[in-house]
C-alpha cells in the first residue's frame, strides 16, 4: 500500500528533456545549491547500519504471514510493522538513490542504489501475503475487526482498497502463472529500447552553420528547434526516414506489447486494457472520454495557435517541421537566486502560509540545483520519506524553462509537505493524477505573475508564447497520444492485425486531424506519420493522458483561485492536504471539480483563448509601433 515514489517530470512539461543539461560545469558545485543528504544519514557507515536494520525488518514482516486470522490485534500489528519498516526502508532507499544521481559515473554510488533496490524488492516479496490474506478474511470479518478495535479505523481506506481487487484476483495457481508471465511482458519494451537507443544507425547531417550533426533522438530534439527552416526540414526528413526503415520491426514490437497487455486484461477479467489501467487509481472511464471529447470539440483553438505561429514566423505554408521553433526569443536570464524570488512571489495567491512554507524550504538545502558532470539529467521531486522533508533534483540552466521546472517541482514538494502534515503515514502518499495538478498549478501561477510584471510588449509576447506552447505540448499532444493508444488497443481487442504500416496509418489520421492538415492549417508530410515510432510512452499503458488531465485541473484551480477569494484558496489547499486519503477522482470531487465533466478541459481552453487574444493584441501593438 505504500508505493515507491519518485515523481519524475521529464515528460510533464514536454519541454524539459534538455540535452544541454549534461553540459559540464568546471568548478565543484556550491554546497548552498546542493541538497544535504546528511539530513538522512550522517555517513555512509550509518547508512550501512540502517540497511542491515531494514533487511532484518524484512524478515520480521515475512514472519507475520498467516497471522491475520488470529484477530484484530494481529491485523493492527501487521499494518504498524509495515509502516515502521517503511520509515527505515524509504530513508535507506532515498539516501542511496539521490546519492547515485549526483554522479552516475561513481560505481560505489551505483552499487549502493542496487543494494537499496534489492532490499526493496525483498520487502515487496516478503509482504506480498498481506493483500490476499485481507481478501481471504473478507469484508464481514474485517468490519468486525474494525468495530472491535477502533485503532484499525484509520486503515479503512487501505483495507477497502485492497478488497477492491477481489473480482480481478485469481487462485494461487493462476496467480503464480500470471507472475511468471510478467517476466516475459517486459521483453517488447526492452527490444524497443535496444533498437532506439543503440542499434539504429543514425544519419549525420551538415547544417547551415557547417556543424556536423548526428540525427539520433538527442540530435533531433536539439536541432528541430533551429531558426533556419532548411535545417529543421532536413533534420525532420533524416530522422523520420531512418525510423521508417525500422517500421516493420517496431510495429511488431509494439503489437507484441499490446498482446501481452491484452493477456493480463483478459485473465484478470477486465472489460478492456484502458479500464484495467484506470483501476489502480479507481478512475472512472468517463474521465478519459471527457478529456478526448472536449479536446476534439476544441481543436479550432489549437489551429488558431498554429496559424498565429505561422504569422509570427512569416510562413505562408507552415509545415509540421516548423512546430518546435519558438515564436519569440527569451528576454533575459534567470539565475537560481532570481528564480527563487520570482516563484516565492508567484505563489502568493495560494496564501501566506503556503508562500512562507515555500520561501522557508527554498532557503534550506533540499535541492540539487545545477548541472554537473555525471549528474542525472532532467528534474524530479523525491518525497518518499514520511518523517523527512522532500528533495528536489534540478538541472537549472538560467532559462525560463528552468524557472517553470523549478515552480513545478516545488509544487510536488509542497504537496508532499502539506499532505505529510495533515495525514498519517499510510494516507499521505498521493498519485501522479493529483500531484501533477499541484505541480502544474504552480507553473501557471508563475506564468500569470510573469505576465503581470512584464516590462515590455516583447517580454509579454515571450511569456504568452511559452504558455501557449505548454498547452500545445502538455494538453493537445498528450491527448492525441492517448487517443492513439485508445485506438490501437481497441483494434487489438477487436482482433485486427496490427503491422507497422497499419499503426502508421492510424497515427497519421489522428495527427492530421489534431493539426488541421485537411483544413489547410498545416502541411504534414506523410513521412512524419512515423512519429509514433519515437514515443516510448506507448509502452507505459495509458499513462500520458494524466499530463493532459493535470494541466486542465491546474487551469481550473488557478482560475478559481485568481478570480475567487479565501473559499476557493482553502478548497484547493485542502485538496493538497488530503494527500492520498481517498482515490484521486474523489479528491477532485471534494474540491468541487468533476474530472469526468467538461469543466476542467473547458477551463484550459478558456485560458488558451485568453492567451491567444492577448498575444494577438500585443503583437498588433508591437507591429504598429514598428510602423
Ligand atoms: Zn511532475
JSON list of C-alpha atoms in Angstrom, two decimals, residues 177-392:
[
{"chain": "A", "resi": 177, "resn": "UNK", "atom": "CA", "xyz": [1.25, -18.31, -13.73]},
{"chain": "A", "resi": 178, "resn": "UNK", "atom": "CA", "xyz": [0.49, -14.59, -14.13]},
{"chain": "A", "resi": 179, "resn": "UNK", "atom": "CA", "xyz": [3.54, -13.66, -12.06]},
{"chain": "A", "resi": 180, "resn": "UNK", "atom": "CA", "xyz": [5.72, -15.88, -14.24]},
{"chain": "A", "resi": 181, "resn": "UNK", "atom": "CA", "xyz": [4.24, -14.40, -17.43]},
{"chain": "A", "resi": 182, "resn": "UNK", "atom": "CA", "xyz": [5.13, -10.93, -16.10]},
{"chain": "A", "resi": 183, "resn": "UNK", "atom": "CA", "xyz": [8.79, -11.73, -16.71]},
{"chain": "A", "resi": 184, "resn": "UNK", "atom": "CA", "xyz": [8.08, -12.03, -20.45]},
{"chain": "A", "resi": 185, "resn": "UNK", "atom": "CA", "xyz": [5.94, -8.93, -20.63]},
{"chain": "A", "resi": 186, "resn": "UNK", "atom": "CA", "xyz": [8.90, -6.58, -20.30]},
{"chain": "A", "resi": 187, "resn": "UNK", "atom": "CA", "xyz": [10.56, -8.00, -23.43]},
{"chain": "A", "resi": 188, "resn": "UNK", "atom": "CA", "xyz": [8.90, -5.87, -26.14]},
{"chain": "A", "resi": 189, "resn": "UNK", "atom": "CA", "xyz": [9.91, -2.64, -24.38]},
{"chain": "A", "resi": 190, "resn": "UNK", "atom": "CA", "xyz": [13.43, -3.94, -23.88]},
{"chain": "A", "resi": 191, "resn": "UNK", "atom": "CA", "xyz": [13.68, -4.76, -27.59]},
{"chain": "A", "resi": 192, "resn": "UNK", "atom": "CA", "xyz": [12.32, -1.31, -28.46]},
{"chain": "A", "resi": 193, "resn": "UNK", "atom": "CA", "xyz": [14.82, 0.33, -26.10]},
{"chain": "A", "resi": 194, "resn": "UNK", "atom": "CA", "xyz": [17.73, -1.54, -27.62]},
{"chain": "A", "resi": 195, "resn": "UNK", "atom": "CA", "xyz": [16.62, -0.63, -31.13]},
{"chain": "A", "resi": 196, "resn": "UNK", "atom": "CA", "xyz": [16.01, 3.06, -30.46]},
{"chain": "A", "resi": 197, "resn": "UNK", "atom": "CA", "xyz": [18.93, 3.69, -28.12]},
{"chain": "A", "resi": 198, "resn": "UNK", "atom": "CA", "xyz": [21.74, 1.76, -29.68]},
{"chain": "A", "resi": 199, "resn": "UNK", "atom": "CA", "xyz": [21.12, -0.32, -32.78]},
{"chain": "A", "resi": 200, "resn": "UNK", "atom": "CA", "xyz": [19.69, 2.10, -35.32]},
{"chain": "A", "resi": 201, "resn": "UNK", "atom": "CA", "xyz": [22.48, 3.66, -37.44]},
{"chain": "A", "resi": 202, "resn": "UNK", "atom": "CA", "xyz": [21.54, 7.35, -37.47]},
{"chain": "A", "resi": 203, "resn": "UNK", "atom": "CA", "xyz": [22.31, 9.77, -40.29]},
{"chain": "A", "resi": 204, "resn": "UNK", "atom": "CA", "xyz": [24.77, 12.61, -39.98]},
{"chain": "A", "resi": 205, "resn": "UNK", "atom": "CA", "xyz": [23.79, 15.99, -41.50]},
{"chain": "A", "resi": 206, "resn": "UNK", "atom": "CA", "xyz": [25.83, 19.06, -42.32]},
{"chain": "A", "resi": 207, "resn": "UNK", "atom": "CA", "xyz": [23.78, 22.00, -41.03]},
{"chain": "A", "resi": 208, "resn": "UNK", "atom": "CA", "xyz": [23.81, 25.52, -42.49]},
{"chain": "A", "resi": 209, "resn": "UNK", "atom": "CA", "xyz": [26.28, 26.55, -39.78]},
{"chain": "A", "resi": 210, "resn": "UNK", "atom": "CA", "xyz": [28.72, 23.94, -41.08]},
{"chain": "A", "resi": 211, "resn": "UNK", "atom": "CA", "xyz": [28.17, 21.82, -37.96]},
{"chain": "A", "resi": 212, "resn": "UNK", "atom": "CA", "xyz": [28.06, 18.05, -38.48]},
{"chain": "A", "resi": 213, "resn": "UNK", "atom": "CA", "xyz": [25.08, 16.77, -36.52]},
{"chain": "A", "resi": 214, "resn": "UNK", "atom": "CA", "xyz": [24.19, 13.16, -35.77]},
{"chain": "A", "resi": 215, "resn": "UNK", "atom": "CA", "xyz": [20.40, 12.98, -36.05]},
{"chain": "A", "resi": 216, "resn": "UNK", "atom": "CA", "xyz": [19.61, 10.50, -33.26]},
{"chain": "A", "resi": 217, "resn": "UNK", "atom": "CA", "xyz": [16.97, 11.32, -30.60]},
{"chain": "A", "resi": 218, "resn": "UNK", "atom": "CA", "xyz": [19.21, 13.90, -28.91]},
{"chain": "A", "resi": 219, "resn": "UNK", "atom": "CA", "xyz": [20.26, 15.46, -32.22]},
{"chain": "A", "resi": 220, "resn": "UNK", "atom": "CA", "xyz": [16.67, 15.55, -33.41]},
{"chain": "A", "resi": 221, "resn": "UNK", "atom": "CA", "xyz": [15.45, 17.17, -30.18]},
{"chain": "A", "resi": 222, "resn": "UNK", "atom": "CA", "xyz": [18.17, 19.79, -30.31]},
{"chain": "A", "resi": 223, "resn": "UNK", "atom": "CA", "xyz": [18.11, 20.75, -34.00]},
{"chain": "A", "resi": 224, "resn": "UNK", "atom": "CA", "xyz": [14.37, 20.58, -34.67]},
{"chain": "A", "resi": 225, "resn": "UNK", "atom": "CA", "xyz": [14.12, 23.99, -32.95]},
{"chain": "A", "resi": 226, "resn": "UNK", "atom": "CA", "xyz": [16.59, 25.58, -35.41]},
{"chain": "A", "resi": 227, "resn": "UNK", "atom": "CA", "xyz": [15.62, 29.05, -36.63]},
{"chain": "A", "resi": 228, "resn": "UNK", "atom": "CA", "xyz": [16.88, 28.05, -40.10]},
{"chain": "A", "resi": 229, "resn": "UNK", "atom": "CA", "xyz": [13.95, 26.42, -41.84]},
{"chain": "A", "resi": 230, "resn": "UNK", "atom": "CA", "xyz": [16.03, 24.32, -44.26]},
{"chain": "A", "resi": 231, "resn": "UNK", "atom": "CA", "xyz": [17.90, 22.87, -41.28]},
{"chain": "A", "resi": 232, "resn": "UNK", "atom": "CA", "xyz": [14.80, 21.79, -39.37]},
{"chain": "A", "resi": 233, "resn": "UNK", "atom": "CA", "xyz": [13.25, 20.33, -42.55]},
{"chain": "A", "resi": 234, "resn": "UNK", "atom": "CA", "xyz": [16.45, 18.34, -43.22]},
{"chain": "A", "resi": 235, "resn": "UNK", "atom": "CA", "xyz": [16.52, 17.18, -39.58]},
{"chain": "A", "resi": 236, "resn": "UNK", "atom": "CA", "xyz": [12.89, 16.00, -39.76]},
{"chain": "A", "resi": 237, "resn": "UNK", "atom": "CA", "xyz": [13.44, 14.22, -43.07]},
{"chain": "A", "resi": 238, "resn": "UNK", "atom": "CA", "xyz": [16.60, 12.47, -41.88]},
{"chain": "A", "resi": 239, "resn": "UNK", "atom": "CA", "xyz": [15.15, 11.35, -38.54]},
{"chain": "A", "resi": 240, "resn": "UNK", "atom": "CA", "xyz": [11.82, 10.03, -39.85]},
{"chain": "A", "resi": 241, "resn": "UNK", "atom": "CA", "xyz": [13.40, 8.39, -42.90]},
{"chain": "A", "resi": 242, "resn": "UNK", "atom": "CA", "xyz": [15.73, 6.44, -40.63]},
{"chain": "A", "resi": 243, "resn": "UNK", "atom": "CA", "xyz": [12.92, 5.45, -38.29]},
{"chain": "A", "resi": 244, "resn": "UNK", "atom": "CA", "xyz": [10.80, 4.43, -41.30]},
{"chain": "A", "resi": 245, "resn": "UNK", "atom": "CA", "xyz": [13.33, 1.72, -42.17]},
{"chain": "A", "resi": 246, "resn": "UNK", "atom": "CA", "xyz": [12.52, 0.01, -38.84]},
{"chain": "A", "resi": 247, "resn": "UNK", "atom": "CA", "xyz": [8.76, 0.43, -39.08]},
{"chain": "A", "resi": 248, "resn": "UNK", "atom": "CA", "xyz": [8.10, -3.29, -39.58]},
{"chain": "A", "resi": 249, "resn": "UNK", "atom": "CA", "xyz": [10.20, -4.38, -36.61]},
{"chain": "A", "resi": 250, "resn": "UNK", "atom": "CA", "xyz": [9.00, -1.61, -34.32]},
{"chain": "A", "resi": 251, "resn": "UNK", "atom": "CA", "xyz": [5.39, -2.29, -35.32]},
{"chain": "A", "resi": 252, "resn": "UNK", "atom": "CA", "xyz": [5.73, -5.97, -34.44]},
{"chain": "A", "resi": 253, "resn": "UNK", "atom": "CA", "xyz": [7.37, -5.00, -31.17]},
{"chain": "A", "resi": 254, "resn": "UNK", "atom": "CA", "xyz": [4.57, -2.62, -30.20]},
{"chain": "A", "resi": 255, "resn": "UNK", "atom": "CA", "xyz": [1.95, -5.20, -31.27]},
{"chain": "A", "resi": 256, "resn": "UNK", "atom": "CA", "xyz": [3.70, -7.79, -29.08]},
{"chain": "A", "resi": 257, "resn": "UNK", "atom": "CA", "xyz": [3.49, -5.38, -26.16]},
{"chain": "A", "resi": 258, "resn": "UNK", "atom": "CA", "xyz": [-0.24, -4.81, -26.77]},
{"chain": "A", "resi": 259, "resn": "UNK", "atom": "CA", "xyz": [-0.81, -8.59, -26.97]},
{"chain": "A", "resi": 260, "resn": "UNK", "atom": "CA", "xyz": [0.96, -9.12, -23.65]},
{"chain": "A", "resi": 261, "resn": "UNK", "atom": "CA", "xyz": [-1.21, -6.42, -22.05]},
{"chain": "A", "resi": 262, "resn": "UNK", "atom": "CA", "xyz": [-4.35, -7.95, -23.51]},
{"chain": "A", "resi": 263, "resn": "UNK", "atom": "CA", "xyz": [-3.35, -11.25, -21.89]},
{"chain": "A", "resi": 264, "resn": "UNK", "atom": "CA", "xyz": [-3.36, -9.66, -18.42]},
{"chain": "A", "resi": 265, "resn": "UNK", "atom": "CA", "xyz": [-6.59, -7.78, -19.16]},
{"chain": "A", "resi": 266, "resn": "UNK", "atom": "CA", "xyz": [-8.39, -10.99, -20.12]},
{"chain": "A", "resi": 267, "resn": "UNK", "atom": "CA", "xyz": [-7.10, -13.35, -17.45]},
{"chain": "A", "resi": 268, "resn": "UNK", "atom": "CA", "xyz": [-7.81, -10.74, -14.79]},
{"chain": "A", "resi": 269, "resn": "UNK", "atom": "CA", "xyz": [-11.32, -10.26, -16.16]},
{"chain": "A", "resi": 270, "resn": "UNK", "atom": "CA", "xyz": [-11.29, -6.57, -17.00]},
{"chain": "A", "resi": 271, "resn": "UNK", "atom": "CA", "xyz": [-13.53, -5.18, -19.76]},
{"chain": "A", "resi": 272, "resn": "UNK", "atom": "CA", "xyz": [-10.58, -3.76, -21.63]},
{"chain": "A", "resi": 273, "resn": "UNK", "atom": "CA", "xyz": [-6.99, -2.59, -21.12]},
{"chain": "A", "resi": 274, "resn": "UNK", "atom": "CA", "xyz": [-7.94, 1.06, -20.61]},
{"chain": "A", "resi": 275, "resn": "UNK", "atom": "CA", "xyz": [-10.31, 0.10, -17.79]},
{"chain": "A", "resi": 276, "resn": "UNK", "atom": "CA", "xyz": [-7.61, -2.07, -16.23]},
{"chain": "A", "resi": 277, "resn": "UNK", "atom": "CA", "xyz": [-5.09, 0.76, -16.26]},
{"chain": "A", "resi": 278, "resn": "UNK", "atom": "CA", "xyz": [-7.57, 3.20, -14.72]},
{"chain": "A", "resi": 279, "resn": "UNK", "atom": "CA", "xyz": [-8.42, 0.68, -12.00]},
{"chain": "A", "resi": 280, "resn": "UNK", "atom": "CA", "xyz": [-5.37, 1.26, -9.81]},
{"chain": "A", "resi": 281, "resn": "UNK", "atom": "CA", "xyz": [-6.44, 4.86, -9.17]},
{"chain": "A", "resi": 282, "resn": "UNK", "atom": "CA", "xyz": [-10.12, 3.86, -9.31]},
{"chain": "A", "resi": 283, "resn": "UNK", "atom": "CA", "xyz": [-10.66, 6.42, -12.08]},
{"chain": "A", "resi": 284, "resn": "UNK", "atom": "CA", "xyz": [-13.92, 6.20, -13.98]},
{"chain": "A", "resi": 285, "resn": "UNK", "atom": "CA", "xyz": [-13.61, 5.61, -17.71]},
{"chain": "A", "resi": 286, "resn": "UNK", "atom": "CA", "xyz": [-15.64, 8.78, -18.24]},
{"chain": "A", "resi": 287, "resn": "UNK", "atom": "CA", "xyz": [-12.60, 10.91, -17.23]},
{"chain": "A", "resi": 288, "resn": "UNK", "atom": "CA", "xyz": [-10.68, 9.68, -20.26]},
{"chain": "A", "resi": 289, "resn": "UNK", "atom": "CA", "xyz": [-13.73, 10.01, -22.52]},
{"chain": "A", "resi": 290, "resn": "UNK", "atom": "CA", "xyz": [-14.48, 13.58, -21.37]},
{"chain": "A", "resi": 291, "resn": "UNK", "atom": "CA", "xyz": [-10.85, 14.58, -21.99]},
{"chain": "A", "resi": 292, "resn": "UNK", "atom": "CA", "xyz": [-10.83, 13.19, -25.54]},
{"chain": "A", "resi": 293, "resn": "UNK", "atom": "CA", "xyz": [-14.30, 14.53, -26.42]},
{"chain": "A", "resi": 294, "resn": "UNK", "atom": "CA", "xyz": [-13.79, 18.09, -25.17]},
{"chain": "A", "resi": 295, "resn": "UNK", "atom": "CA", "xyz": [-10.33, 18.25, -26.75]},
{"chain": "A", "resi": 296, "resn": "UNK", "atom": "CA", "xyz": [-11.72, 17.24, -30.14]},
{"chain": "A", "resi": 297, "resn": "UNK", "atom": "CA", "xyz": [-14.50, 19.83, -29.88]},
{"chain": "A", "resi": 298, "resn": "UNK", "atom": "CA", "xyz": [-11.88, 22.49, -29.25]},
{"chain": "A", "resi": 299, "resn": "UNK", "atom": "CA", "xyz": [-9.28, 21.67, -31.89]},
{"chain": "A", "resi": 300, "resn": "UNK", "atom": "CA", "xyz": [-10.03, 25.07, -33.52]},
{"chain": "A", "resi": 301, "resn": "UNK", "atom": "CA", "xyz": [-8.21, 26.72, -30.57]},
{"chain": "A", "resi": 302, "resn": "UNK", "atom": "CA", "xyz": [-5.11, 24.66, -31.38]},
{"chain": "A", "resi": 303, "resn": "UNK", "atom": "CA", "xyz": [-5.47, 25.53, -35.06]},
{"chain": "A", "resi": 304, "resn": "UNK", "atom": "CA", "xyz": [-5.72, 29.22, -34.17]},
{"chain": "A", "resi": 305, "resn": "UNK", "atom": "CA", "xyz": [-2.44, 28.91, -32.24]},
{"chain": "A", "resi": 306, "resn": "UNK", "atom": "CA", "xyz": [-0.72, 27.17, -35.15]},
{"chain": "A", "resi": 307, "resn": "UNK", "atom": "CA", "xyz": [-1.93, 29.87, -37.56]},
{"chain": "A", "resi": 308, "resn": "UNK", "atom": "CA", "xyz": [-0.69, 32.55, -35.19]},
{"chain": "A", "resi": 309, "resn": "UNK", "atom": "CA", "xyz": [2.69, 30.84, -35.10]},
{"chain": "A", "resi": 310, "resn": "UNK", "atom": "CA", "xyz": [2.80, 30.82, -38.91]},
{"chain": "A", "resi": 311, "resn": "UNK", "atom": "CA", "xyz": [2.08, 34.58, -38.87]},
{"chain": "A", "resi": 312, "resn": "UNK", "atom": "CA", "xyz": [4.84, 35.30, -36.33]},
{"chain": "A", "resi": 313, "resn": "UNK", "atom": "CA", "xyz": [7.36, 33.15, -38.20]},
{"chain": "A", "resi": 314, "resn": "UNK", "atom": "CA", "xyz": [6.32, 34.73, -41.51]},
{"chain": "A", "resi": 315, "resn": "UNK", "atom": "CA", "xyz": [5.41, 31.40, -43.14]},
{"chain": "A", "resi": 316, "resn": "UNK", "atom": "CA", "xyz": [2.53, 31.08, -45.59]},
{"chain": "A", "resi": 317, "resn": "UNK", "atom": "CA", "xyz": [2.93, 27.30, -45.89]},
{"chain": "A", "resi": 318, "resn": "UNK", "atom": "CA", "xyz": [3.64, 26.20, -42.33]},
{"chain": "A", "resi": 319, "resn": "UNK", "atom": "CA", "xyz": [4.60, 22.53, -42.07]},
{"chain": "A", "resi": 320, "resn": "UNK", "atom": "CA", "xyz": [4.88, 20.06, -39.21]},
{"chain": "A", "resi": 321, "resn": "UNK", "atom": "CA", "xyz": [8.65, 20.60, -39.27]},
{"chain": "A", "resi": 322, "resn": "UNK", "atom": "CA", "xyz": [8.04, 24.20, -38.09]},
{"chain": "A", "resi": 323, "resn": "UNK", "atom": "CA", "xyz": [6.21, 23.24, -34.93]},
{"chain": "A", "resi": 324, "resn": "UNK", "atom": "CA", "xyz": [9.11, 23.31, -32.45]},
{"chain": "A", "resi": 325, "resn": "UNK", "atom": "CA", "xyz": [10.72, 26.63, -33.34]},
{"chain": "A", "resi": 326, "resn": "UNK", "atom": "CA", "xyz": [9.83, 29.22, -30.69]},
{"chain": "A", "resi": 327, "resn": "UNK", "atom": "CA", "xyz": [7.92, 32.35, -31.70]},
{"chain": "A", "resi": 328, "resn": "UNK", "atom": "CA", "xyz": [9.79, 34.82, -29.50]},
{"chain": "A", "resi": 329, "resn": "UNK", "atom": "CA", "xyz": [13.32, 34.88, -28.07]},
{"chain": "A", "resi": 330, "resn": "UNK", "atom": "CA", "xyz": [13.73, 34.89, -24.28]},
{"chain": "A", "resi": 331, "resn": "UNK", "atom": "CA", "xyz": [14.10, 38.40, -22.84]},
{"chain": "A", "resi": 332, "resn": "UNK", "atom": "CA", "xyz": [16.58, 37.61, -20.06]},
{"chain": "A", "resi": 333, "resn": "UNK", "atom": "CA", "xyz": [18.42, 35.02, -17.96]},
{"chain": "A", "resi": 334, "resn": "UNK", "atom": "CA", "xyz": [17.03, 33.66, -14.70]},
{"chain": "A", "resi": 335, "resn": "UNK", "atom": "CA", "xyz": [19.79, 32.61, -12.27]},
{"chain": "A", "resi": 336, "resn": "UNK", "atom": "CA", "xyz": [18.62, 30.45, -9.38]},
{"chain": "A", "resi": 337, "resn": "UNK", "atom": "CA", "xyz": [18.51, 33.35, -6.88]},
{"chain": "A", "resi": 338, "resn": "UNK", "atom": "CA", "xyz": [16.13, 35.33, -9.13]},
{"chain": "A", "resi": 339, "resn": "UNK", "atom": "CA", "xyz": [14.12, 32.17, -9.83]},
{"chain": "A", "resi": 340, "resn": "UNK", "atom": "CA", "xyz": [13.54, 31.58, -6.12]},
{"chain": "A", "resi": 341, "resn": "UNK", "atom": "CA", "xyz": [12.38, 35.17, -5.62]},
{"chain": "A", "resi": 342, "resn": "UNK", "atom": "CA", "xyz": [10.07, 35.10, -8.65]},
{"chain": "A", "resi": 343, "resn": "UNK", "atom": "CA", "xyz": [8.36, 31.88, -7.65]},
{"chain": "A", "resi": 344, "resn": "UNK", "atom": "CA", "xyz": [8.06, 32.93, -3.99]},
{"chain": "A", "resi": 345, "resn": "UNK", "atom": "CA", "xyz": [6.03, 35.91, -5.20]},
{"chain": "A", "resi": 346, "resn": "UNK", "atom": "CA", "xyz": [4.14, 33.98, -7.87]},
{"chain": "A", "resi": 347, "resn": "UNK", "atom": "CA", "xyz": [2.59, 31.58, -5.33]},
{"chain": "A", "resi": 348, "resn": "UNK", "atom": "CA", "xyz": [1.26, 34.39, -3.08]},
{"chain": "A", "resi": 349, "resn": "UNK", "atom": "CA", "xyz": [-2.30, 33.81, -4.38]},
{"chain": "A", "resi": 350, "resn": "UNK", "atom": "CA", "xyz": [-2.13, 30.47, -2.51]},
{"chain": "A", "resi": 351, "resn": "UNK", "atom": "CA", "xyz": [-1.93, 32.39, 0.74]},
{"chain": "A", "resi": 352, "resn": "UNK", "atom": "CA", "xyz": [0.76, 33.47, 3.17]},
{"chain": "A", "resi": 353, "resn": "UNK", "atom": "CA", "xyz": [1.15, 30.10, 4.85]},
{"chain": "A", "resi": 354, "resn": "UNK", "atom": "CA", "xyz": [1.88, 28.34, 1.55]},
{"chain": "A", "resi": 355, "resn": "UNK", "atom": "CA", "xyz": [4.19, 31.12, 0.36]},
{"chain": "A", "resi": 356, "resn": "UNK", "atom": "CA", "xyz": [6.06, 31.26, 3.68]},
{"chain": "A", "resi": 357, "resn": "UNK", "atom": "CA", "xyz": [6.48, 27.48, 3.75]},
{"chain": "A", "resi": 358, "resn": "UNK", "atom": "CA", "xyz": [7.94, 27.57, 0.24]},
{"chain": "A", "resi": 359, "resn": "UNK", "atom": "CA", "xyz": [10.22, 30.53, 0.94]},
{"chain": "A", "resi": 360, "resn": "UNK", "atom": "CA", "xyz": [11.50, 28.87, 4.10]},
{"chain": "A", "resi": 361, "resn": "UNK", "atom": "CA", "xyz": [12.09, 25.49, 2.40]},
{"chain": "A", "resi": 362, "resn": "UNK", "atom": "CA", "xyz": [13.78, 27.05, -0.63]},
{"chain": "A", "resi": 363, "resn": "UNK", "atom": "CA", "xyz": [16.33, 28.61, 1.71]},
{"chain": "A", "resi": 364, "resn": "UNK", "atom": "CA", "xyz": [17.30, 25.20, 3.07]},
{"chain": "A", "resi": 365, "resn": "UNK", "atom": "CA", "xyz": [19.38, 22.53, 1.35]},
{"chain": "A", "resi": 366, "resn": "UNK", "atom": "CA", "xyz": [16.55, 20.43, -0.10]},
{"chain": "A", "resi": 367, "resn": "UNK", "atom": "CA", "xyz": [17.56, 20.74, -3.75]},
{"chain": "A", "resi": 368, "resn": "UNK", "atom": "CA", "xyz": [20.44, 19.93, -6.05]},
{"chain": "A", "resi": 369, "resn": "UNK", "atom": "CA", "xyz": [20.26, 22.84, -8.48]},
{"chain": "A", "resi": 370, "resn": "UNK", "atom": "CA", "xyz": [22.90, 22.97, -11.20]},
{"chain": "A", "resi": 371, "resn": "UNK", "atom": "CA", "xyz": [24.08, 20.54, -13.89]},
{"chain": "A", "resi": 372, "resn": "UNK", "atom": "CA", "xyz": [27.32, 18.83, -13.06]},
{"chain": "A", "resi": 373, "resn": "UNK", "atom": "CA", "xyz": [29.43, 16.18, -14.82]},
{"chain": "A", "resi": 374, "resn": "UNK", "atom": "CA", "xyz": [27.80, 12.79, -14.33]},
{"chain": "A", "resi": 375, "resn": "UNK", "atom": "CA", "xyz": [24.65, 14.15, -12.70]},
{"chain": "A", "resi": 376, "resn": "UNK", "atom": "CA", "xyz": [21.29, 12.70, -13.77]},
{"chain": "A", "resi": 377, "resn": "UNK", "atom": "CA", "xyz": [19.55, 14.88, -16.37]},
{"chain": "A", "resi": 378, "resn": "UNK", "atom": "CA", "xyz": [16.01, 16.20, -16.10]},
{"chain": "A", "resi": 379, "resn": "UNK", "atom": "CA", "xyz": [14.21, 17.05, -12.87]},
{"chain": "A", "resi": 380, "resn": "UNK", "atom": "CA", "xyz": [12.27, 15.27, -10.14]},
{"chain": "A", "resi": 381, "resn": "UNK", "atom": "CA", "xyz": [10.90, 15.52, -6.62]},
{"chain": "A", "resi": 382, "resn": "UNK", "atom": "CA", "xyz": [11.59, 12.69, -4.21]},
{"chain": "A", "resi": 383, "resn": "UNK", "atom": "CA", "xyz": [9.15, 12.73, -1.29]},
{"chain": "A", "resi": 384, "resn": "UNK", "atom": "CA", "xyz": [9.29, 9.15, -0.22]},
{"chain": "A", "resi": 385, "resn": "UNK", "atom": "CA", "xyz": [10.37, 9.52, 3.42]},
{"chain": "A", "resi": 386, "resn": "UNK", "atom": "CA", "xyz": [7.34, 10.37, 5.56]},
{"chain": "A", "resi": 387, "resn": "UNK", "atom": "CA", "xyz": [9.27, 11.72, 8.57]},
{"chain": "A", "resi": 388, "resn": "UNK", "atom": "CA", "xyz": [11.72, 13.76, 6.49]},
{"chain": "A", "resi": 389, "resn": "UNK", "atom": "CA", "xyz": [11.47, 16.70, 4.05]},
{"chain": "A", "resi": 390, "resn": "UNK", "atom": "CA", "xyz": [11.32, 16.04, 0.30]},
{"chain": "A", "resi": 391, "resn": "UNK", "atom": "CA", "xyz": [14.31, 16.50, -2.01]},
{"chain": "A", "resi": 392, "resn": "UNK", "atom": "CA", "xyz": [14.41, 18.06, -5.48]}
]
